[in-house]
Amino acid sequence: MSQDKRKQRDYEDDDSEEEEIEQPINLHNKGDMEEEINLDFVFLDPNQKQFHSIKTFINGYLEGISFKSSELANIICDQVELGTMVGQEDEDNVFGFTTILNIGEIKSNAIGEILHYVDAKSQQYNKQHQQLQHILQTPKKVGLFINERILNLAPQLIPILHNQLREDINWLQKEDPNNSLTNLDYLLVITKCFKDNDQQKQTQKKSTSDLNDLIFQKFEDYIFLQKSFVSFRFLSEGSKQTQQVSDFMKTEQDGQICYRLIYLIQLKDYLAQIVNIEQYVQQ
């Protein structure tokens, strides 16, 4: 397996160029004057130099519950064949990433802890628990979809991140069709969403699954949820506590209540919805 699939794809396509996006970033100084700085974003294969950056993103993946995040970060960095990072040339830090891990093929305590978390929460909060449990009984058909980024990443980069992941899948099906990542049926997603306090008070007495009541930290979750096979949410543990947590793991902000959201979507539906992410950004 090539250790740089992105360069190999570019080499095979005579008309292609290295994927590079120039996105202006506006900064404000103390004098309230605007200074425009141009940053060149590039889309990269995973590598171990990104370990500390990736670990920072996933430290709060299970809402502050201790799990082997270093082990998971290593798995993400080592899976070169499928995974896309957005960063800057010659920099180790990344601003965001998407990846899919085959939960049935990876022998890892971290994956086991994540699946235990999902199962425990599903038993407690998911009316479709039996459906989810049935699908997870064939784990080699399920990919853990991890989609993390800084909060203020330019929206124009989001469709590209997902398109790059789709290209990874297409490339892998061609280069290594026997790879377990080419034979997935479902993606398992763990993410978060918010609800305004006022909205929460209005709806807490009635059961509602109206997506329009929710505020999504990653807007594409709203798009994917409409095609989800199983979904459920529950109040974040951090929202039940009065003690404030760190900014990165902050779960209650600006009068909003935080929920953890878990859903299952078919891989084919995820890929089909990427075009809607592009349209959403263009609106």
PDB file of N, CA and C in Angstrom, residues 29 42 64 93 195 197 203 208 214 224 278 280:
ATOM      1  N   ASN A  29      -7.472  43.759  15.426  1.00  0.00           N
ATOM      2  CA  ASN A  29      -6.516  44.172  16.450  1.00  0.00           C
ATOM      3  C   ASN A  29      -7.221  45.051  17.477  1.00  0.00           C
ATOM      4  N   VAL A  42      -4.076  22.932   2.911  1.00  0.00           N
ATOM      5  CA  VAL A  42      -3.829  21.752   2.079  1.00  0.00           C
ATOM      6  C   VAL A  42      -4.484  20.546   2.739  1.00  0.00           C
ATOM      7  N   GLY A  64     -15.709  13.665  27.939  1.00  0.00           N
ATOM      8  CA  GLY A  64     -14.886  13.757  29.135  1.00  0.00           C
ATOM      9  C   GLY A  64     -14.694  12.445  29.853  1.00  0.00           C
ATOM     10  N   ASN A  93       0.417  20.531  12.952  1.00  0.00           N
ATOM     11  CA  ASN A  93      -0.929  20.713  13.485  1.00  0.00           C
ATOM     12  C   ASN A  93      -1.954  20.684  12.367  1.00  0.00           C
ATOM     13  N   LYS A 195     -29.438  22.765  22.248  1.00  0.00           N
ATOM     14  CA  LYS A 195     -30.791  23.305  22.198  1.00  0.00           C
ATOM     15  C   LYS A 195     -30.832  24.521  23.113  1.00  0.00           C
ATOM     16  N   ASN A 197     -31.993  27.053  25.838  1.00  0.00           N
ATOM     17  CA  ASN A 197     -32.677  26.805  27.108  1.00  0.00           C
ATOM     18  C   ASN A 197     -34.174  27.028  27.002  1.00  0.00           C
ATOM     19  N   THR A 203     -40.153  22.178  25.092  1.00  0.00           N
ATOM     20  CA  THR A 203     -40.316  20.840  24.523  1.00  0.00           C
ATOM     21  C   THR A 203     -40.069  19.709  25.508  1.00  0.00           C
ATOM     22  N   THR A 208     -40.091  14.963  21.337  1.00  0.00           N
ATOM     23  CA  THR A 208     -39.967  15.519  19.987  1.00  0.00           C
ATOM     24  C   THR A 208     -38.648  15.101  19.372  1.00  0.00           C
ATOM     25  N   LEU A 214     -32.918  21.774  17.051  1.00  0.00           N
ATOM     26  CA  LEU A 214     -31.543  21.562  17.471  1.00  0.00           C
ATOM     27  C   LEU A 214     -30.572  22.506  16.759  1.00  0.00           C
ATOM     28  N   PHE A 224     -27.020  14.722   7.375  1.00  0.00           N
ATOM     29  CA  PHE A 224     -26.897  13.269   7.470  1.00  0.00           C
ATOM     30  C   PHE A 224     -28.029  12.647   8.290  1.00  0.00           C
ATOM     31  N   GLU A 278     -22.324  20.737  -0.096  1.00  0.00           N
ATOM     32  CA  GLU A 278     -21.845  21.792  -1.002  1.00  0.00           C
ATOM     33  C   GLU A 278     -22.927  22.827  -1.250  1.00  0.00           C
ATOM     34  N   TYR A 280     -25.464  23.545   0.668  1.00  0.00           N
ATOM     35  CA  TYR A 280     -25.734  24.265   1.916  1.00  0.00           C
ATOM     36  C   TYR A 280     -24.746  25.416   2.097  1.00  0.00           C
TER      37      TYR A 280
END
